[in-house]
Amino acid sequence: MRARAIVRAVAVVAAVSGALWFRARPPGAKPAGTATNALVAARPYRLAAPSTLDPSKTYPLVLVLHGWGGTSEHIERYYQLDHLVDERSFLVAYPEGTEETHRRHLWGGHRRFWNATDACCDFYGAGVDDVAYLDAVIDDVSAHYRVDPKRVFVMGLSNGGYMAHRYACDRANRVAAIVSQAGAMWADATRCKPSEPVAVLQIHGTDDELVPYDGKAHGAPGESRLPSAHQSASDWAAFDKCNATPDTSAPPRDLVEGGFRDDVPDAETTTELWTGCRGVELWTMRGSGHVPRPRQPIWGRAIYEWLASHPKP
């Protein structure tokens, strides 16, 4: 089976699994208010904000991007960041990808995607400018809330992880840090031209059946190769002028309960940290597949704490 067909099959598993595994969204999450931009009006996002806001303060903003075939609700349930917004005082927005219009799936409806990199996932060549759309979401949230421009973060799963890399490449001036889980960088790294350093956390399972951890060939012979998880991180280490050799001394952590067909050991997640720069890390989840079942609330908290520790200088 070609890799693109696998992308579609497993991304659906990710979307369905998210709906089954995780608790319903808390009542604070809701669609955004009046859109200030036509792009946002066409694709409204979901937003969770602290119940009490201090008008004298600015707040971090986290954009969370779903995978291929997913939705903002699915990814909201997966990461469960909404449960932290009051405790940690930040805003979290859940943008929506574009619906594929070329083919309606047998189970009904069109699946959403992000036009991210040369590897994923504008399968029908729609050419959607999702960088401009994420710009519009940030601008719209900023029109309604006091967003700290030095603490804007983007994170995503699978196709959303690819899109996080794409946004950091194109808008390094707007994003302080990104998290890409089970996504990858541009296969042609020369297409990434960040204007300034961006902190990057790459999270990947060694048994990922869709986006291979070791970066096996993606697509038909002659098509671009998919970067490995280590290559995606080391590309950013080079862009950010980090030390060449990562530090691996951090003890392993237990962040994953398992997942569909996963056989995950205890303390499965190891860390590689590139130092001498703003921060590039690779969290390797041994035995984990494409969409591992995270150990909550540890999972969402660990990711947000990493983001919060990497504002722009």
Short mmCIF file of C-alpha atoms in Angstrom, two decimals:
data_model
loop_
_atom_site.label_atom_id
_atom_site.label_comp_id
_atom_site.label_asym_id
_atom_site.label_seq_id
_atom_site.Cartn_x
_atom_site.Cartn_y
_atom_site.Cartn_z
CA MET A 1 0.00 0.00 0.00
CA ARG A 2 1.30 3.42 -0.86
CA ALA A 3 2.21 5.65 2.04
CA ARG A 4 -0.46 8.21 1.17
CA ALA A 5 -3.15 5.56 1.41
CA ILE A 6 -1.79 4.61 4.81
CA VAL A 7 -1.94 8.27 5.82
CA ARG A 8 -5.65 8.32 5.17
CA ALA A 9 -6.38 5.03 6.88
CA VAL A 10 -4.47 5.70 10.07
CA ALA A 11 -5.50 9.33 10.37
CA VAL A 12 -9.10 8.12 10.53
CA VAL A 13 -8.09 5.75 13.32
CA ALA A 14 -6.57 8.76 15.09
CA ALA A 15 -9.76 10.76 14.78
CA VAL A 16 -12.04 7.92 15.89
CA SER A 17 -9.72 6.88 18.70
CA GLY A 18 -9.60 10.41 20.05
CA ALA A 19 -13.38 10.44 20.28
CA LEU A 20 -13.44 7.11 22.14
CA TRP A 21 -10.49 7.43 24.50
CA PHE A 22 -10.81 10.82 26.05
CA ARG A 23 -13.29 12.72 28.17
CA ALA A 24 -15.75 15.16 26.72
CA ARG A 25 -14.61 18.77 26.44
CA PRO A 26 -15.05 20.98 29.50
CA PRO A 27 -17.81 23.60 29.33
CA GLY A 28 -15.31 26.48 28.93
CA ALA A 29 -14.37 25.47 25.36
CA LYS A 30 -16.54 27.18 22.78
CA PRO A 31 -16.48 28.58 19.25
CA ALA A 32 -14.71 31.91 18.94
CA GLY A 33 -16.56 35.19 18.90
CA THR A 34 -17.10 37.56 16.00
CA ALA A 35 -14.44 36.98 13.36
CA THR A 36 -12.22 39.88 12.39
CA ASN A 37 -10.94 38.18 9.22
CA ALA A 38 -12.65 36.47 6.27
CA LEU A 39 -10.36 33.43 6.60
CA VAL A 40 -11.54 32.90 10.16
CA ALA A 41 -15.17 33.53 9.20
CA ALA A 42 -14.90 30.74 6.65
CA ARG A 43 -13.18 28.35 9.09
CA PRO A 44 -14.12 29.24 12.68
CA TYR A 45 -11.89 27.95 15.44
CA ARG A 46 -12.67 26.78 18.97
CA LEU A 47 -11.31 28.70 21.95
CA ALA A 48 -10.81 28.12 25.68
CA ALA A 49 -9.88 31.04 27.95
CA PRO A 50 -9.38 31.44 31.69
CA SER A 51 -12.58 32.20 33.57
CA THR A 52 -10.91 35.29 35.08
CA LEU A 53 -8.69 37.61 33.08
CA ASP A 54 -6.62 40.50 34.42
CA PRO A 55 -6.86 43.42 31.94
CA SER A 56 -3.38 44.58 32.97
CA LYS A 57 -1.74 41.31 31.89
CA THR A 58 -0.98 39.59 28.61
CA TYR A 59 -1.54 35.86 28.13
CA PRO A 60 0.14 33.01 26.26
CA LEU A 61 -1.70 31.59 23.26
CA VAL A 62 -1.43 27.96 22.14
CA LEU A 63 -2.74 26.86 18.73
CA VAL A 64 -3.51 23.12 18.65
CA LEU A 65 -3.77 21.48 15.22
CA HIS A 66 -5.64 18.25 14.53
CA GLY A 67 -4.41 15.46 12.26
CA TRP A 68 -5.62 14.48 8.80
CA GLY A 69 -9.26 13.46 9.07
CA GLY A 70 -9.58 14.92 12.56
CA THR A 71 -11.36 17.98 13.91
CA SER A 72 -10.82 20.61 16.56
CA GLU A 73 -13.02 18.64 18.96
CA HIS A 74 -10.97 15.44 18.52
CA ILE A 75 -7.67 17.14 19.22
CA GLU A 76 -9.15 19.09 22.12
CA ARG A 77 -10.05 15.79 23.79
CA TYR A 78 -6.69 14.24 23.01
CA TYR A 79 -4.43 16.82 24.65
CA GLN A 80 -6.90 18.08 27.30
CA LEU A 81 -5.18 21.44 27.62
CA ASP A 82 -8.49 23.11 28.45
CA HIS A 83 -8.27 21.65 31.94
CA LEU A 84 -5.14 23.77 32.54
CA VAL A 85 -6.27 27.18 31.28
CA ASP A 86 -7.47 28.44 34.66
CA GLU A 87 -4.58 26.94 36.60
CA ARG A 88 -1.86 28.23 34.25
CA SER A 89 -3.67 31.29 32.79
CA PHE A 90 -3.31 30.86 29.04
CA LEU A 91 -5.50 30.84 25.93
CA VAL A 92 -5.86 27.80 23.72
CA ALA A 93 -7.31 27.88 20.20
CA TYR A 94 -8.26 24.92 18.03
CA PRO A 95 -8.24 25.88 14.34
CA GLU A 96 -9.97 23.75 11.69
CA GLY A 97 -8.28 22.36 8.60
CA THR A 98 -9.86 22.55 5.14
CA GLU A 99 -12.41 19.94 4.09
CA GLU A 100 -11.39 17.82 1.12
CA THR A 101 -14.03 18.35 -1.56
CA HIS A 102 -12.87 15.90 -4.22
CA ARG A 103 -14.26 12.77 -2.64
CA ARG A 104 -16.90 12.03 -0.03
CA HIS A 105 -15.93 9.13 2.20
CA LEU A 106 -18.09 6.06 2.67
CA TRP A 107 -18.70 6.84 6.35
CA GLY A 108 -20.01 10.26 5.41
CA GLY A 109 -18.59 13.73 5.05
CA HIS A 110 -15.30 15.15 3.87
CA ARG A 111 -12.07 14.87 5.84
CA ARG A 112 -10.07 17.92 6.97
CA PHE A 113 -6.38 18.49 6.17
CA TRP A 114 -3.55 21.01 6.48
CA ASN A 115 -1.50 22.04 3.45
CA ALA A 116 1.76 21.70 5.34
CA THR A 117 4.92 20.41 3.65
CA ASP A 118 6.11 18.51 0.61
CA ALA A 119 5.27 15.28 2.45
CA CYS A 120 1.79 15.98 3.83
CA CYS A 121 -1.18 16.40 3.23
CA ASP A 122 -2.66 18.39 0.33
CA PHE A 123 -3.36 15.20 -1.60
CA TYR A 124 -5.56 16.85 -4.26
CA GLY A 125 -3.50 19.99 -4.84
CA ALA A 126 -5.97 22.47 -3.39
CA GLY A 127 -3.14 24.88 -2.60
CA VAL A 128 -4.77 26.27 0.55
CA ASP A 129 -2.65 28.90 2.31
CA ASP A 130 -2.82 27.56 5.85
CA VAL A 131 0.04 29.77 7.00
CA ALA A 132 -2.18 32.77 6.23
CA TYR A 133 -5.09 31.07 8.00
CA LEU A 134 -3.09 30.51 11.19
CA ASP A 135 -1.95 34.14 10.98
CA ALA A 136 -5.63 35.09 10.86
CA VAL A 137 -6.47 32.93 13.88
CA ILE A 138 -3.70 34.55 15.93
CA ASP A 139 -4.84 38.00 14.81
CA ASP A 140 -8.46 37.20 15.66
CA VAL A 141 -7.68 35.92 19.15
CA SER A 142 -5.48 38.97 19.67
CA ALA A 143 -8.39 41.22 18.71
CA HIS A 144 -10.48 39.76 21.54
CA TYR A 145 -7.83 39.06 24.19
CA ARG A 146 -4.47 40.49 25.28
CA VAL A 147 -2.12 37.94 23.69
CA ASP A 148 1.56 38.09 24.60
CA PRO A 149 3.39 38.17 21.23
CA LYS A 150 6.43 36.53 22.86
CA ARG A 151 4.38 33.56 24.01
CA VAL A 152 2.56 32.35 20.91
CA PHE A 153 2.94 28.59 20.48
CA VAL A 154 1.80 26.05 17.86
CA MET A 155 1.46 22.31 18.41
CA GLY A 156 -0.05 19.54 16.36
CA LEU A 157 -0.55 15.82 15.87
CA SER A 158 0.36 14.01 12.63
CA ASN A 159 -0.66 16.33 9.74
CA GLY A 160 -1.03 19.03 12.40
CA GLY A 161 2.56 18.32 13.46
CA TYR A 162 3.73 18.83 9.88
CA MET A 163 1.81 22.12 9.87
CA ALA A 164 3.49 23.23 13.09
CA HIS A 165 6.87 22.79 11.37
CA ARG A 166 5.62 24.65 8.29
CA TYR A 167 4.37 27.59 10.35
CA ALA A 168 7.65 27.85 12.26
CA CYS A 169 9.60 27.81 9.00
CA ASP A 170 7.48 30.57 7.48
CA ARG A 171 6.60 32.63 10.57
CA ALA A 172 9.53 32.29 12.95
CA ASN A 173 8.95 35.92 13.92
CA ARG A 174 5.44 35.10 15.20
CA VAL A 175 5.89 31.78 17.00
CA ALA A 176 8.10 31.22 20.05
CA ALA A 177 8.00 27.42 20.12
CA ILE A 178 6.30 24.47 18.43
CA VAL A 179 5.50 20.88 19.32
CA SER A 180 5.20 18.33 16.51
CA GLN A 181 3.89 14.93 17.55
CA ALA A 182 4.15 12.23 14.88
CA GLY A 183 4.74 14.88 12.23
CA ALA A 184 7.90 15.73 10.31
CA MET A 185 9.87 18.55 8.79
CA TRP A 186 10.10 19.39 5.09
CA ALA A 187 11.71 16.52 3.18
CA ASP A 188 13.55 19.27 1.30
CA ALA A 189 14.92 21.15 4.31
CA THR A 190 16.09 24.03 2.09
CA ARG A 191 12.43 25.05 1.85
CA CYS A 192 12.48 25.96 5.53
CA LYS A 193 13.91 29.46 5.96
CA PRO A 194 13.22 30.63 9.53
CA SER A 195 14.00 34.31 10.04
CA GLU A 196 15.01 33.71 13.67
CA PRO A 197 15.38 30.80 16.12
CA VAL A 198 12.30 28.82 17.17
CA ALA A 199 12.25 26.35 20.05
CA VAL A 200 11.14 22.91 18.82
CA LEU A 201 9.91 19.76 20.53
CA GLN A 202 9.58 16.70 18.29
CA ILE A 203 7.61 13.81 19.83
CA HIS A 204 7.56 10.46 18.06
CA GLY A 205 6.82 6.78 18.71
CA THR A 206 9.33 4.20 17.56
CA ASP A 207 6.52 1.94 16.27
CA ASP A 208 4.67 4.63 14.33
CA GLU A 209 2.99 2.74 11.50
CA LEU A 210 2.12 5.87 9.51
CA VAL A 211 4.94 8.39 9.86
CA PRO A 212 7.94 6.09 10.40
CA TYR A 213 10.25 7.08 13.22
CA ASP A 214 13.29 6.25 11.12
CA GLY A 215 12.09 8.16 8.05
CA LYS A 216 11.60 5.39 5.55
CA ALA A 217 10.74 6.24 1.96
CA HIS A 218 7.45 8.09 1.62
CA GLY A 219 5.31 7.50 -1.45
CA ALA A 220 6.37 6.03 -4.79
CA PRO A 221 10.00 5.54 -5.87
CA GLY A 222 11.52 8.87 -6.78
CA GLU A 223 9.29 10.87 -4.45
CA SER A 224 10.75 12.77 -1.53
CA ARG A 225 11.83 10.83 1.52
CA LEU A 226 10.18 11.41 4.84
CA PRO A 227 12.65 12.82 7.38
CA SER A 228 13.26 10.73 10.48
CA ALA A 229 12.24 12.05 13.87
CA HIS A 230 15.89 12.66 14.68
CA GLN A 231 16.47 14.43 11.37
CA SER A 232 13.45 16.71 11.92
CA ALA A 233 14.90 17.75 15.28
CA SER A 234 18.49 18.05 14.09
CA ASP A 235 17.41 20.23 11.14
CA TRP A 236 16.05 22.71 13.67
CA ALA A 237 19.16 22.36 15.80
CA ALA A 238 21.15 23.47 12.75
CA PHE A 239 18.78 26.36 11.99
CA ASP A 240 18.94 27.52 15.62
CA LYS A 241 22.73 27.08 15.81
CA CYS A 242 22.57 24.60 18.67
CA ASN A 243 25.43 22.36 19.75
CA ALA A 244 25.78 19.49 17.30
CA THR A 245 25.54 16.61 19.79
CA PRO A 246 22.38 16.31 21.91
CA ASP A 247 22.42 15.70 25.65
CA THR A 248 20.76 12.36 26.50
CA SER A 249 21.27 12.40 30.29
CA ALA A 250 17.65 13.10 31.30
CA PRO A 251 15.96 10.07 32.92
CA PRO A 252 13.15 8.38 30.96
CA ARG A 253 9.57 9.31 31.77
CA ASP A 254 6.28 7.42 31.77
CA LEU A 255 3.97 9.50 29.57
CA VAL A 256 2.11 6.81 27.61
CA GLU A 257 -0.45 4.21 28.66
CA GLY A 258 -0.49 2.49 25.32
CA GLY A 259 -2.76 2.60 22.33
CA PHE A 260 -4.06 0.63 19.39
CA ARG A 261 -1.77 -2.43 19.12
CA ASP A 262 0.92 -0.71 21.20
CA ASP A 263 3.16 -2.68 23.55
CA VAL A 264 4.61 0.20 25.54
CA PRO A 265 7.12 -0.37 28.35
CA ASP A 266 7.16 1.63 31.58
CA ALA A 267 9.12 4.91 31.45
CA GLU A 268 9.05 4.69 27.67
CA THR A 269 9.91 8.30 26.79
CA THR A 270 13.56 9.31 26.46
CA THR A 271 14.86 12.82 25.75
CA GLU A 272 17.52 14.21 23.43
CA LEU A 273 18.24 17.88 24.12
CA TRP A 274 20.26 20.11 21.81
CA THR A 275 21.82 22.81 23.97
CA GLY A 276 23.53 26.14 23.33
CA CYS A 277 20.42 27.59 21.70
CA ARG A 278 16.80 28.41 22.53
CA GLY A 279 16.02 24.70 22.85
CA VAL A 280 15.44 21.75 20.52
CA GLU A 281 14.30 18.42 21.94
CA LEU A 282 13.29 14.98 20.72
CA TRP A 283 11.04 12.87 22.94
CA THR A 284 11.21 9.26 21.75
CA MET A 285 8.35 7.02 22.91
CA ARG A 286 9.61 3.43 22.78
CA GLY A 287 7.01 0.96 21.55
CA SER A 288 4.42 3.65 20.78
CA GLY A 289 2.49 3.87 17.55
CA HIS A 290 1.15 6.83 15.62
CA VAL A 291 -1.47 7.86 18.19
CA PRO A 292 -0.41 6.56 21.61
CA ARG A 293 -2.80 6.76 24.50
CA PRO A 294 -1.25 9.42 26.75
CA ARG A 295 -1.15 9.27 30.51
CA GLN A 296 -3.38 12.14 31.60
CA PRO A 297 -3.17 14.66 33.17
CA ILE A 298 0.62 14.20 33.03
CA TRP A 299 0.71 14.36 29.23
CA GLY A 300 -0.99 17.69 28.60
CA ARG A 301 0.77 19.25 31.56
CA ALA A 302 4.24 18.10 30.39
CA ILE A 303 3.70 19.54 26.92
CA TYR A 304 2.34 22.87 28.12
CA GLU A 305 5.12 23.25 30.68
CA TRP A 306 7.67 22.70 27.91
CA LEU A 307 6.02 25.36 25.76
CA ALA A 308 5.69 27.82 28.64
CA SER A 309 9.41 27.47 29.38
CA HIS A 310 10.32 28.61 25.85
CA PRO A 311 9.03 32.15 25.28
CA LYS A 312 10.78 34.46 22.86
CA PRO A 313 13.62 36.40 24.50
#
